[in-house]
Amino acid sequence: MITIFKDRKDIPQDMEYVELNDVFFNQNTVSMLDEKAGGIIEQIDDSKFLGKYKICSRFNDVVLDIDKLSAGCKTVLNVLYYPDKVFCLKECGNNALEVLYGLDEGNVYSDYALIPFNMDKVMVWNGTEKYGVNDYEELKGWWDNEK
């Protein structure tokens, strides 16, 4: 499950934080894409993965360069392929968040609540320890109230 940080100072010093998901994806993640990416691209952007550098758009089946994926889709793929880094959540829409919150591992950051209604258990960092949260309301309360 993913781990959520809501305060930048809580991100461990030995973990790289990535704010610009689009740039990171285009420079790093795109070269790692494989069959795992196909399902995520289809779920989030409703496009078909044709190979490392091409997708088939849902709009008139136009073939596009992979850099045309949404920022939310790129964020999820970054987290999937680089679970040891922390990625900013702020460019994710609900469709990307639902997929992201279902990943087996990864790390994300946002200083305000970004929660899909259909969420499974996630780990949160309260500044001193990690613990599991598996309810929308509990996660919203953690984001809003705990300092």
Short mmCIF file of N, CA and C in Angstrom, two decimals:
data_model
loop_
_atom_site.label_atom_id
_atom_site.label_comp_id
_atom_site.label_asym_id
_atom_site.label_seq_id
_atom_site.Cartn_x
_atom_site.Cartn_y
_atom_site.Cartn_z
N MET A 1 0.83 -1.18 0.00
CA MET A 1 0.00 0.00 0.00
C MET A 1 0.88 1.24 0.00
N ILE A 2 0.32 2.33 -0.46
CA ILE A 2 1.12 3.55 -0.54
C ILE A 2 1.22 4.22 0.83
N THR A 3 2.24 5.05 0.95
CA THR A 3 2.44 5.86 2.15
C THR A 3 2.23 7.31 1.76
N ILE A 4 1.47 8.04 2.57
CA ILE A 4 1.16 9.44 2.31
C ILE A 4 1.88 10.32 3.33
N PHE A 5 2.54 11.35 2.83
CA PHE A 5 3.14 12.38 3.67
C PHE A 5 2.35 13.66 3.45
N LYS A 6 2.02 14.37 4.53
CA LYS A 6 1.30 15.64 4.37
C LYS A 6 2.14 16.84 4.78
N ASP A 7 3.35 16.59 5.22
CA ASP A 7 4.26 17.67 5.59
C ASP A 7 5.61 17.36 4.95
N ARG A 8 6.13 18.27 4.18
CA ARG A 8 7.41 18.01 3.48
C ARG A 8 8.53 17.67 4.44
N LYS A 9 8.50 18.25 5.64
CA LYS A 9 9.59 17.98 6.60
C LYS A 9 9.58 16.54 7.10
N ASP A 10 8.46 15.85 6.92
CA ASP A 10 8.36 14.45 7.36
C ASP A 10 8.93 13.46 6.35
N ILE A 11 9.20 13.92 5.14
CA ILE A 11 9.78 13.02 4.14
C ILE A 11 11.22 12.73 4.56
N PRO A 12 11.58 11.46 4.70
CA PRO A 12 12.94 11.12 5.12
C PRO A 12 14.00 11.74 4.20
N GLN A 13 15.09 12.17 4.80
CA GLN A 13 16.17 12.81 4.06
C GLN A 13 16.73 11.94 2.94
N ASP A 14 16.68 10.62 3.12
CA ASP A 14 17.26 9.73 2.12
C ASP A 14 16.29 9.40 0.98
N MET A 15 15.10 10.01 0.97
CA MET A 15 14.12 9.80 -0.09
C MET A 15 14.04 11.05 -0.96
N GLU A 16 14.14 10.86 -2.26
CA GLU A 16 14.03 11.97 -3.19
C GLU A 16 12.56 12.36 -3.34
N TYR A 17 12.29 13.67 -3.29
CA TYR A 17 10.95 14.19 -3.52
C TYR A 17 10.86 14.75 -4.93
N VAL A 18 9.81 14.37 -5.67
CA VAL A 18 9.62 14.82 -7.05
C VAL A 18 8.34 15.64 -7.11
N GLU A 19 8.47 16.91 -7.44
CA GLU A 19 7.33 17.83 -7.55
C GLU A 19 6.76 17.82 -8.97
N LEU A 20 7.62 17.76 -9.97
CA LEU A 20 7.19 17.86 -11.36
C LEU A 20 7.08 16.48 -12.00
N ASN A 21 5.93 15.86 -11.83
CA ASN A 21 5.71 14.50 -12.31
C ASN A 21 5.83 14.37 -13.82
N ASP A 22 5.34 15.35 -14.54
CA ASP A 22 5.37 15.31 -16.00
C ASP A 22 6.81 15.25 -16.50
N VAL A 23 7.65 16.14 -15.99
CA VAL A 23 9.05 16.19 -16.39
C VAL A 23 9.77 14.90 -15.99
N PHE A 24 9.55 14.43 -14.75
CA PHE A 24 10.20 13.21 -14.29
C PHE A 24 9.81 12.02 -15.16
N PHE A 25 8.53 11.93 -15.48
CA PHE A 25 8.05 10.84 -16.33
C PHE A 25 8.75 10.86 -17.69
N ASN A 26 8.76 12.04 -18.32
CA ASN A 26 9.35 12.15 -19.66
C ASN A 26 10.85 11.88 -19.67
N GLN A 27 11.53 12.18 -18.58
CA GLN A 27 12.98 11.99 -18.52
C GLN A 27 13.39 10.63 -17.99
N ASN A 28 12.54 9.96 -17.21
CA ASN A 28 12.95 8.73 -16.53
C ASN A 28 12.01 7.55 -16.74
N THR A 29 10.78 7.72 -16.36
CA THR A 29 9.85 6.60 -16.31
C THR A 29 9.53 6.03 -17.68
N VAL A 30 9.43 6.88 -18.68
CA VAL A 30 9.03 6.41 -20.01
C VAL A 30 9.91 5.27 -20.52
N SER A 31 11.17 5.28 -20.20
CA SER A 31 12.09 4.24 -20.68
C SER A 31 11.91 2.91 -19.95
N MET A 32 11.15 2.91 -18.86
CA MET A 32 10.94 1.69 -18.07
C MET A 32 9.60 1.02 -18.35
N LEU A 33 8.74 1.64 -19.12
CA LEU A 33 7.39 1.14 -19.31
C LEU A 33 7.38 -0.26 -19.91
N ASP A 34 6.46 -1.08 -19.41
CA ASP A 34 6.27 -2.45 -19.90
C ASP A 34 4.79 -2.77 -19.81
N GLU A 35 4.44 -4.04 -19.83
CA GLU A 35 3.03 -4.43 -19.84
C GLU A 35 2.26 -3.95 -18.61
N LYS A 36 2.94 -3.70 -17.49
CA LYS A 36 2.25 -3.18 -16.30
C LYS A 36 1.62 -1.82 -16.58
N ALA A 37 2.25 -1.05 -17.44
CA ALA A 37 1.76 0.30 -17.73
C ALA A 37 0.44 0.27 -18.51
N GLY A 38 0.25 -0.75 -19.33
CA GLY A 38 -0.92 -0.81 -20.19
C GLY A 38 -2.24 -0.72 -19.45
N GLY A 39 -2.39 -1.51 -18.39
CA GLY A 39 -3.63 -1.49 -17.63
C GLY A 39 -3.88 -0.15 -16.96
N ILE A 40 -2.84 0.46 -16.46
CA ILE A 40 -2.98 1.75 -15.78
C ILE A 40 -3.35 2.84 -16.78
N ILE A 41 -2.71 2.83 -17.94
CA ILE A 41 -3.02 3.82 -18.98
C ILE A 41 -4.47 3.67 -19.44
N GLU A 42 -4.92 2.44 -19.57
CA GLU A 42 -6.30 2.21 -19.99
C GLU A 42 -7.28 2.65 -18.92
N GLN A 43 -7.01 2.33 -17.65
CA GLN A 43 -7.89 2.72 -16.55
C GLN A 43 -8.01 4.23 -16.40
N ILE A 44 -6.89 4.92 -16.45
CA ILE A 44 -6.88 6.35 -16.15
C ILE A 44 -7.21 7.22 -17.36
N ASP A 45 -6.53 6.98 -18.47
CA ASP A 45 -6.70 7.85 -19.65
C ASP A 45 -7.56 7.22 -20.74
N ASP A 46 -8.05 6.00 -20.51
CA ASP A 46 -8.89 5.32 -21.48
C ASP A 46 -8.20 5.25 -22.85
N SER A 47 -6.90 5.03 -22.84
CA SER A 47 -6.10 4.90 -24.05
C SER A 47 -5.40 3.56 -24.04
N LYS A 48 -4.97 3.11 -25.21
CA LYS A 48 -4.30 1.82 -25.33
C LYS A 48 -2.79 2.03 -25.46
N PHE A 49 -2.06 1.30 -24.64
CA PHE A 49 -0.59 1.34 -24.66
C PHE A 49 -0.10 0.52 -25.86
N LEU A 50 0.61 1.17 -26.77
CA LEU A 50 1.11 0.49 -27.97
C LEU A 50 2.57 0.12 -27.88
N GLY A 51 3.28 0.66 -26.93
CA GLY A 51 4.71 0.43 -26.77
C GLY A 51 5.27 1.56 -25.93
N LYS A 52 6.55 1.51 -25.67
CA LYS A 52 7.15 2.50 -24.76
C LYS A 52 6.82 3.94 -25.11
N TYR A 53 6.69 4.25 -26.37
CA TYR A 53 6.58 5.66 -26.73
C TYR A 53 5.30 6.04 -27.45
N LYS A 54 4.32 5.12 -27.55
CA LYS A 54 3.09 5.41 -28.28
C LYS A 54 1.86 4.90 -27.53
N ILE A 55 0.77 5.67 -27.66
CA ILE A 55 -0.54 5.26 -27.16
C ILE A 55 -1.56 5.48 -28.27
N CYS A 56 -2.65 4.75 -28.19
CA CYS A 56 -3.77 4.96 -29.10
C CYS A 56 -4.85 5.67 -28.30
N SER A 57 -5.16 6.89 -28.68
CA SER A 57 -6.10 7.72 -27.95
C SER A 57 -7.52 7.20 -28.08
N ARG A 58 -8.32 7.47 -27.07
CA ARG A 58 -9.73 7.11 -27.12
C ARG A 58 -10.49 7.98 -28.12
N PHE A 59 -9.90 9.08 -28.52
CA PHE A 59 -10.52 9.99 -29.47
C PHE A 59 -10.14 9.61 -30.89
N ASN A 60 -11.02 8.98 -31.60
CA ASN A 60 -10.83 8.60 -33.00
C ASN A 60 -9.65 7.67 -33.24
N ASP A 61 -9.20 6.93 -32.21
CA ASP A 61 -8.10 5.99 -32.35
C ASP A 61 -6.83 6.60 -32.94
N VAL A 62 -6.57 7.84 -32.61
CA VAL A 62 -5.37 8.53 -33.09
C VAL A 62 -4.16 8.02 -32.30
N VAL A 63 -3.06 7.74 -33.00
CA VAL A 63 -1.82 7.32 -32.34
C VAL A 63 -1.06 8.58 -31.91
N LEU A 64 -0.71 8.62 -30.62
CA LEU A 64 -0.03 9.78 -30.04
C LEU A 64 1.26 9.36 -29.35
N ASP A 65 2.15 10.32 -29.20
CA ASP A 65 3.34 10.08 -28.38
C ASP A 65 2.89 9.93 -26.93
N ILE A 66 3.61 9.12 -26.20
CA ILE A 66 3.24 8.80 -24.81
C ILE A 66 3.30 10.03 -23.89
N ASP A 67 4.01 11.06 -24.30
CA ASP A 67 4.07 12.26 -23.46
C ASP A 67 2.73 12.99 -23.42
N LYS A 68 1.74 12.54 -24.19
CA LYS A 68 0.40 13.14 -24.18
C LYS A 68 -0.49 12.56 -23.08
N LEU A 69 0.02 11.59 -22.32
CA LEU A 69 -0.75 11.08 -21.18
C LEU A 69 -1.04 12.21 -20.21
N SER A 70 -2.11 12.06 -19.44
CA SER A 70 -2.44 13.07 -18.43
C SER A 70 -1.38 13.09 -17.34
N ALA A 71 -1.28 14.21 -16.65
CA ALA A 71 -0.32 14.32 -15.54
C ALA A 71 -0.66 13.33 -14.43
N GLY A 72 -1.94 13.06 -14.21
CA GLY A 72 -2.33 12.09 -13.19
C GLY A 72 -1.86 10.70 -13.54
N CYS A 73 -2.01 10.31 -14.79
CA CYS A 73 -1.54 9.00 -15.24
C CYS A 73 -0.03 8.90 -15.10
N LYS A 74 0.67 9.95 -15.48
CA LYS A 74 2.13 9.96 -15.35
C LYS A 74 2.54 9.85 -13.89
N THR A 75 1.81 10.50 -13.00
CA THR A 75 2.11 10.41 -11.57
C THR A 75 2.00 8.98 -11.08
N VAL A 76 0.90 8.31 -11.43
CA VAL A 76 0.70 6.92 -11.00
C VAL A 76 1.81 6.03 -11.55
N LEU A 77 2.18 6.21 -12.79
CA LEU A 77 3.25 5.41 -13.38
C LEU A 77 4.59 5.70 -12.71
N ASN A 78 4.84 6.96 -12.36
CA ASN A 78 6.06 7.30 -11.63
C ASN A 78 6.12 6.54 -10.30
N VAL A 79 5.01 6.55 -9.56
CA VAL A 79 4.96 5.87 -8.26
C VAL A 79 5.15 4.37 -8.45
N LEU A 80 4.53 3.81 -9.48
CA LEU A 80 4.64 2.38 -9.74
C LEU A 80 6.08 1.96 -10.03
N TYR A 81 6.76 2.71 -10.86
CA TYR A 81 8.10 2.33 -11.29
C TYR A 81 9.21 2.84 -10.36
N TYR A 82 8.92 3.79 -9.51
CA TYR A 82 9.91 4.33 -8.57
C TYR A 82 9.32 4.38 -7.16
N PRO A 83 9.05 3.23 -6.55
CA PRO A 83 8.41 3.21 -5.23
C PRO A 83 9.29 3.75 -4.10
N ASP A 84 10.56 3.98 -4.38
CA ASP A 84 11.48 4.48 -3.36
C ASP A 84 11.55 6.01 -3.33
N LYS A 85 10.83 6.68 -4.23
CA LYS A 85 10.80 8.14 -4.27
C LYS A 85 9.44 8.62 -3.78
N VAL A 86 9.32 9.91 -3.47
CA VAL A 86 8.06 10.51 -3.04
C VAL A 86 7.60 11.45 -4.14
N PHE A 87 6.35 11.27 -4.61
CA PHE A 87 5.82 12.07 -5.70
C PHE A 87 4.66 12.94 -5.24
N CYS A 88 4.59 14.15 -5.77
CA CYS A 88 3.52 15.09 -5.46
C CYS A 88 2.21 14.57 -6.05
N LEU A 89 1.15 14.64 -5.26
CA LEU A 89 -0.18 14.18 -5.67
C LEU A 89 -1.01 15.25 -6.37
N LYS A 90 -0.61 16.47 -6.35
CA LYS A 90 -1.48 17.59 -6.68
C LYS A 90 -2.01 17.62 -8.11
N GLU A 91 -1.40 16.88 -9.03
CA GLU A 91 -1.87 16.88 -10.41
C GLU A 91 -2.82 15.73 -10.72
N CYS A 92 -3.20 14.96 -9.71
CA CYS A 92 -4.05 13.78 -9.93
C CYS A 92 -5.53 14.10 -9.79
N GLY A 93 -6.29 13.64 -10.78
CA GLY A 93 -7.74 13.68 -10.69
C GLY A 93 -8.23 12.43 -9.97
N ASN A 94 -9.53 12.34 -9.75
CA ASN A 94 -10.10 11.20 -9.02
C ASN A 94 -9.82 9.87 -9.71
N ASN A 95 -9.85 9.83 -11.04
CA ASN A 95 -9.59 8.56 -11.72
C ASN A 95 -8.17 8.08 -11.45
N ALA A 96 -7.21 8.98 -11.43
CA ALA A 96 -5.82 8.61 -11.13
C ALA A 96 -5.67 8.28 -9.65
N LEU A 97 -6.32 9.03 -8.79
CA LEU A 97 -6.22 8.78 -7.34
C LEU A 97 -6.73 7.40 -6.98
N GLU A 98 -7.83 6.96 -7.60
CA GLU A 98 -8.38 5.64 -7.29
C GLU A 98 -7.38 4.54 -7.63
N VAL A 99 -6.68 4.67 -8.74
CA VAL A 99 -5.67 3.69 -9.12
C VAL A 99 -4.46 3.80 -8.19
N LEU A 100 -4.03 5.02 -7.93
CA LEU A 100 -2.86 5.26 -7.09
C LEU A 100 -3.05 4.68 -5.68
N TYR A 101 -4.20 4.90 -5.09
CA TYR A 101 -4.45 4.44 -3.73
C TYR A 101 -4.55 2.92 -3.65
N GLY A 102 -4.67 2.26 -4.79
CA GLY A 102 -4.72 0.81 -4.82
C GLY A 102 -3.38 0.14 -5.08
N LEU A 103 -2.32 0.93 -5.30
CA LEU A 103 -0.99 0.35 -5.56
C LEU A 103 -0.47 -0.39 -4.33
N ASP A 104 0.34 -1.40 -4.58
CA ASP A 104 0.91 -2.20 -3.49
C ASP A 104 1.98 -1.45 -2.70
N GLU A 105 2.67 -0.51 -3.35
CA GLU A 105 3.73 0.24 -2.66
C GLU A 105 3.92 1.58 -3.36
N GLY A 106 4.61 2.48 -2.69
CA GLY A 106 4.90 3.79 -3.25
C GLY A 106 4.72 4.86 -2.19
N ASN A 107 5.15 6.07 -2.53
CA ASN A 107 5.12 7.19 -1.59
C ASN A 107 4.64 8.45 -2.30
N VAL A 108 3.75 9.18 -1.63
CA VAL A 108 3.21 10.41 -2.21
C VAL A 108 3.13 11.50 -1.15
N TYR A 109 3.02 12.74 -1.64
CA TYR A 109 2.94 13.89 -0.74
C TYR A 109 1.88 14.86 -1.25
N SER A 110 1.13 15.42 -0.31
CA SER A 110 0.26 16.57 -0.55
C SER A 110 -0.04 17.19 0.81
N ASP A 111 -0.01 18.52 0.85
CA ASP A 111 -0.29 19.19 2.11
C ASP A 111 -1.79 19.41 2.31
N TYR A 112 -2.61 19.04 1.33
CA TYR A 112 -4.06 19.09 1.50
C TYR A 112 -4.66 17.78 1.02
N ALA A 113 -5.87 17.50 1.49
CA ALA A 113 -6.51 16.20 1.24
C ALA A 113 -6.85 15.98 -0.23
N LEU A 114 -6.40 14.87 -0.74
CA LEU A 114 -6.75 14.37 -2.07
C LEU A 114 -7.10 12.90 -1.87
N ILE A 115 -8.39 12.61 -1.78
CA ILE A 115 -8.83 11.27 -1.40
C ILE A 115 -9.93 10.81 -2.34
N PRO A 116 -9.76 9.66 -2.98
CA PRO A 116 -10.87 9.12 -3.77
C PRO A 116 -11.89 8.48 -2.82
N PHE A 117 -13.14 8.47 -3.23
CA PHE A 117 -14.16 7.86 -2.37
C PHE A 117 -13.97 6.35 -2.28
N ASN A 118 -13.50 5.73 -3.35
CA ASN A 118 -13.24 4.29 -3.35
C ASN A 118 -11.77 4.06 -3.02
N MET A 119 -11.46 3.96 -1.76
CA MET A 119 -10.07 3.77 -1.36
C MET A 119 -9.92 2.54 -0.50
N ASP A 120 -8.76 1.92 -0.61
CA ASP A 120 -8.39 0.83 0.27
C ASP A 120 -7.47 1.39 1.34
N LYS A 121 -6.88 0.53 2.08
CA LYS A 121 -5.99 0.94 3.15
C LYS A 121 -4.73 1.63 2.60
N VAL A 122 -4.34 2.70 3.24
CA VAL A 122 -3.09 3.40 2.94
C VAL A 122 -2.33 3.59 4.24
N MET A 123 -1.05 3.87 4.11
CA MET A 123 -0.23 4.21 5.27
C MET A 123 -0.09 5.72 5.32
N VAL A 124 -0.13 6.27 6.52
CA VAL A 124 0.08 7.71 6.70
C VAL A 124 1.24 7.92 7.67
N TRP A 125 1.90 9.04 7.53
CA TRP A 125 3.02 9.39 8.39
C TRP A 125 2.59 10.57 9.23
N ASN A 126 2.56 10.42 10.54
CA ASN A 126 2.11 11.49 11.42
C ASN A 126 3.25 12.33 12.00
N GLY A 127 4.43 12.15 11.48
CA GLY A 127 5.58 12.91 11.97
C GLY A 127 6.51 12.08 12.82
N THR A 128 5.97 11.03 13.43
CA THR A 128 6.81 10.16 14.26
C THR A 128 6.65 8.69 13.92
N GLU A 129 5.50 8.32 13.33
CA GLU A 129 5.27 6.91 13.00
C GLU A 129 4.33 6.76 11.82
N LYS A 130 4.39 5.58 11.20
CA LYS A 130 3.48 5.22 10.13
C LYS A 130 2.38 4.34 10.71
N TYR A 131 1.16 4.55 10.22
CA TYR A 131 0.08 3.65 10.61
C TYR A 131 -0.94 3.58 9.48
N GLY A 132 -1.74 2.53 9.48
CA GLY A 132 -2.71 2.29 8.43
C GLY A 132 -4.03 3.00 8.67
N VAL A 133 -4.60 3.46 7.56
CA VAL A 133 -5.92 4.09 7.56
C VAL A 133 -6.70 3.44 6.41
N ASN A 134 -7.91 2.96 6.70
CA ASN A 134 -8.66 2.29 5.63
C ASN A 134 -10.06 2.84 5.46
N ASP A 135 -10.26 4.09 5.81
CA ASP A 135 -11.58 4.70 5.75
C ASP A 135 -11.43 6.15 5.26
N TYR A 136 -12.30 6.56 4.36
CA TYR A 136 -12.27 7.91 3.81
C TYR A 136 -12.32 8.97 4.92
N GLU A 137 -13.29 8.82 5.82
CA GLU A 137 -13.47 9.82 6.87
C GLU A 137 -12.26 9.91 7.80
N GLU A 138 -11.68 8.76 8.14
CA GLU A 138 -10.49 8.76 9.00
C GLU A 138 -9.32 9.45 8.31
N LEU A 139 -9.14 9.17 7.01
CA LEU A 139 -8.04 9.79 6.27
C LEU A 139 -8.28 11.29 6.13
N LYS A 140 -9.50 11.70 5.87
CA LYS A 140 -9.83 13.12 5.78
C LYS A 140 -9.55 13.80 7.11
N GLY A 141 -9.92 13.15 8.22
CA GLY A 141 -9.65 13.71 9.54
C GLY A 141 -8.16 13.86 9.81
N TRP A 142 -7.38 12.86 9.40
CA TRP A 142 -5.93 12.93 9.56
C TRP A 142 -5.37 14.11 8.80
N TRP A 143 -5.82 14.29 7.58
CA TRP A 143 -5.30 15.38 6.76
C TRP A 143 -5.71 16.74 7.32
N ASP A 144 -6.94 16.85 7.80
CA ASP A 144 -7.47 18.14 8.25
C ASP A 144 -7.07 18.53 9.66
N ASN A 145 -6.92 17.55 10.56
CA ASN A 145 -6.79 17.88 11.98
C ASN A 145 -5.43 17.67 12.60
N GLU A 146 -4.74 16.65 12.19
CA GLU A 146 -3.49 16.30 12.85
C GLU A 146 -2.36 17.22 12.38
N LYS A 147 -1.66 17.79 13.28
CA LYS A 147 -0.54 18.70 12.92
C LYS A 147 0.77 18.09 13.28
#
